Amino acid sequence: MSDQIIDAFEAEHLDTAARLFVAVFNAAPWNDSWSEASARARLADVVGTPGFVGVTLVDGAELGGFAIGHTEQWFTGRHFLLQEMCVRADLQRKGAGTALLGALEAHLGDVEQIYLLTEQNGAAHRFYQHRGFRAAQRTGVMTKRIPLTP
Ligand SMILES: CC(C)(COP(=O)(O)OP(=O)(O)OC[C@H]1O[C@@H](n2cnc3c(N)ncnc32)[C@H](O)[C@@H]1OP(=O)(O)O)[C@@H](O)C(=O)NCCC(=O)NCCS
């Protein structure tokens, strides 16, 4: 971890972050089909959201991972939605994700709760579970497909 630096995620990271995002999420276990353009647009949406907070891990001169999301008001206080987190494949399972999550939490100020969406029982689920996250008991995710208008 000696030449790894964790810093704030800035808009200037968007291009390299998009390339990293494509490499990580188009590979197993996610096997998504992101293009560099769609990934950049997704990350730019997150960066442009009010309350944005993000951290990067730079390994040597290269982006090794990042965690980004935004804070939201709840009636009990502020919550943080962790929208995207990834670590470059060759750095995974060496503590980078744990370091990113710790740095992110340190940037969250008055936030009382972090929440996120991920696949049940996958490797990411285990990663978060081992770092203090619990699957919500009352809350679930609902989706609805909307036919595209030509
Ligand atoms: C999930 C992720 C961010 C974790 O970062 P990381 O640097 O690999 O994690 P760390 O080295 O700090 O911690 C390793 C732990 O994560 C879990 N883990 C991470 N990758 C795993 C894998 N491929 N298989 C099994 N467990 C894995 C393990 O539980 C592991 O051990 P521990 O919890 O007993 O200590 C990273 O693996 C990643 O980018 N994965 C692909 C993208 C992804 O799934 N992002 C999250 C989507 S919601």
XYZ file of N, CA and C and ligand atoms in Angstrom, residues 24-25 28-30 66 82-89 91-100 116-119 122-131, ligand 1:
162
model
N -13.831 -3.037 -15.046
C -14.248 -3.831 -13.874
C -15.645 -4.423 -14.084
N -16.596 -3.608 -14.526
C -17.984 -4.096 -14.545
C -18.346 -4.868 -15.814
N -16.351 -10.510 -15.205
C -17.055 -11.311 -14.200
C -16.824 -10.694 -12.825
N -17.772 -10.745 -11.891
C -19.035 -11.474 -12.008
C -20.173 -10.644 -12.597
N -19.918 -9.367 -12.935
C -21.034 -8.518 -13.372
C -21.328 -8.708 -14.851
N -12.181 3.704 -6.943
C -12.909 4.872 -6.452
C -14.220 4.442 -5.812
N -24.211 5.214 -1.530
C -22.958 4.823 -2.197
C -23.342 4.258 -3.559
N -23.138 5.058 -4.607
C -23.673 4.659 -5.915
C -22.740 3.770 -6.721
N -21.455 4.033 -6.665
C -20.520 3.183 -7.410
C -19.219 3.030 -6.639
N -18.724 1.810 -6.652
C -17.432 1.552 -6.023
C -16.742 0.454 -6.826
N -15.497 0.665 -7.164
C -14.756 -0.415 -7.835
C -13.263 -0.262 -7.615
N -12.593 -1.387 -7.701
C -11.136 -1.469 -7.554
C -10.605 -2.237 -8.773
N -9.504 -1.746 -9.358
C -8.897 -2.412 -10.526
C -8.626 -3.876 -10.223
N -8.851 -4.735 -11.191
C -8.826 -6.184 -10.951
C -7.544 -6.651 -10.255
N -5.704 -5.181 -8.250
C -5.556 -4.674 -6.870
C -6.623 -5.236 -5.929
N -7.590 -5.968 -6.489
C -8.683 -6.469 -5.646
C -8.176 -7.473 -4.614
N -8.852 -7.501 -3.481
C -8.580 -8.428 -2.378
C -7.206 -8.177 -1.739
N -6.731 -6.925 -1.834
C -5.456 -6.568 -1.187
C -5.655 -5.392 -0.244
N -6.897 -5.090 0.092
C -7.148 -4.026 1.067
C -7.516 -2.672 0.488
N -7.493 -2.527 -0.842
C -7.778 -1.217 -1.445
C -9.233 -0.794 -1.187
N -10.166 -1.717 -1.363
C -11.584 -1.391 -1.139
C -11.850 -0.994 0.307
N -11.226 -1.701 1.217
C -11.379 -1.376 2.644
C -10.838 0.022 2.919
N -9.682 0.345 2.317
C -9.082 1.672 2.509
C -9.978 2.760 1.915
N -10.539 2.504 0.730
C -11.435 3.479 0.090
C -12.670 3.730 0.955
N -26.704 1.231 0.013
C -26.267 0.916 -1.349
C -27.087 -0.249 -1.881
N -27.040 -0.431 -3.196
C -27.681 -1.577 -3.844
C -26.596 -2.509 -4.336
N -26.726 -3.778 -4.059
C -25.817 -4.743 -4.676
C -26.496 -6.105 -4.736
N -25.881 -7.009 -5.495
C -26.439 -8.341 -5.671
C -26.407 -9.097 -4.344
N -23.467 -12.069 -3.305
C -22.282 -12.063 -4.160
C -21.041 -11.658 -3.371
N -19.893 -11.557 -4.087
C -18.634 -11.187 -3.430
C -18.704 -9.781 -2.847
N -19.349 -8.848 -3.592
C -19.459 -7.473 -3.088
C -20.312 -7.457 -1.810
N -21.378 -8.248 -1.811
C -22.248 -8.351 -0.630
C -21.422 -8.777 0.585
N -20.558 -9.766 0.370
C -19.714 -10.244 1.480
C -18.726 -9.163 1.911
N -18.177 -8.462 0.906
C -17.239 -7.379 1.219
C -17.910 -6.355 2.148
N -19.114 -5.910 1.783
C -19.793 -4.897 2.599
C -20.197 -5.477 3.962
N -20.673 -6.717 3.938
C -21.096 -7.357 5.191
C -19.934 -7.432 6.188
N -18.750 -7.753 5.688
C -17.579 -7.861 6.567
C -17.089 -6.497 7.040
N -17.655 -5.436 6.448
C -17.287 -4.086 6.864
C -18.448 -3.366 7.543
C -15.950 -5.174 -4.090
C -14.620 -4.431 -4.157
C -14.861 -2.932 -4.281
C -13.835 -4.712 -2.858
O -12.568 -4.101 -2.938
P -11.252 -4.981 -2.637
O -10.082 -4.069 -2.729
O -11.249 -6.174 -3.517
O -11.559 -5.409 -1.129
P -10.534 -5.642 0.081
O -9.270 -6.243 -0.418
O -10.433 -4.407 0.892
O -11.358 -6.706 0.947
C -11.444 -8.048 0.486
C -12.722 -8.686 0.920
O -13.732 -8.424 -0.069
C -14.359 -9.633 -0.474
N -14.067 -9.875 -1.896
C -13.667 -8.950 -2.790
N -13.561 -9.491 -4.013
C -13.890 -10.774 -3.900
C -13.960 -11.857 -4.815
N -13.686 -11.697 -6.127
N -14.344 -13.051 -4.359
C -14.622 -13.229 -3.053
N -14.576 -12.248 -2.139
C -14.199 -11.027 -2.554
C -13.898 -10.701 0.481
O -14.896 -10.766 1.486
C -12.566 -10.181 1.005
O -12.198 -10.693 2.217
P -12.677 -10.286 3.705
O -13.969 -9.517 3.654
O -12.842 -11.587 4.402
O -11.569 -9.440 4.234
C -13.738 -4.911 -5.358
O -13.459 -6.279 -5.200
C -14.379 -4.672 -6.705
O -14.187 -3.611 -7.310
N -15.129 -5.667 -7.209
C -15.747 -5.565 -8.522
C -16.736 -4.413 -8.604
C -17.797 -4.508 -7.538
O -18.340 -5.575 -7.272
N -18.116 -3.349 -6.950
C -19.144 -3.234 -5.956
C -20.476 -3.248 -6.643
S -21.802 -2.861 -5.568
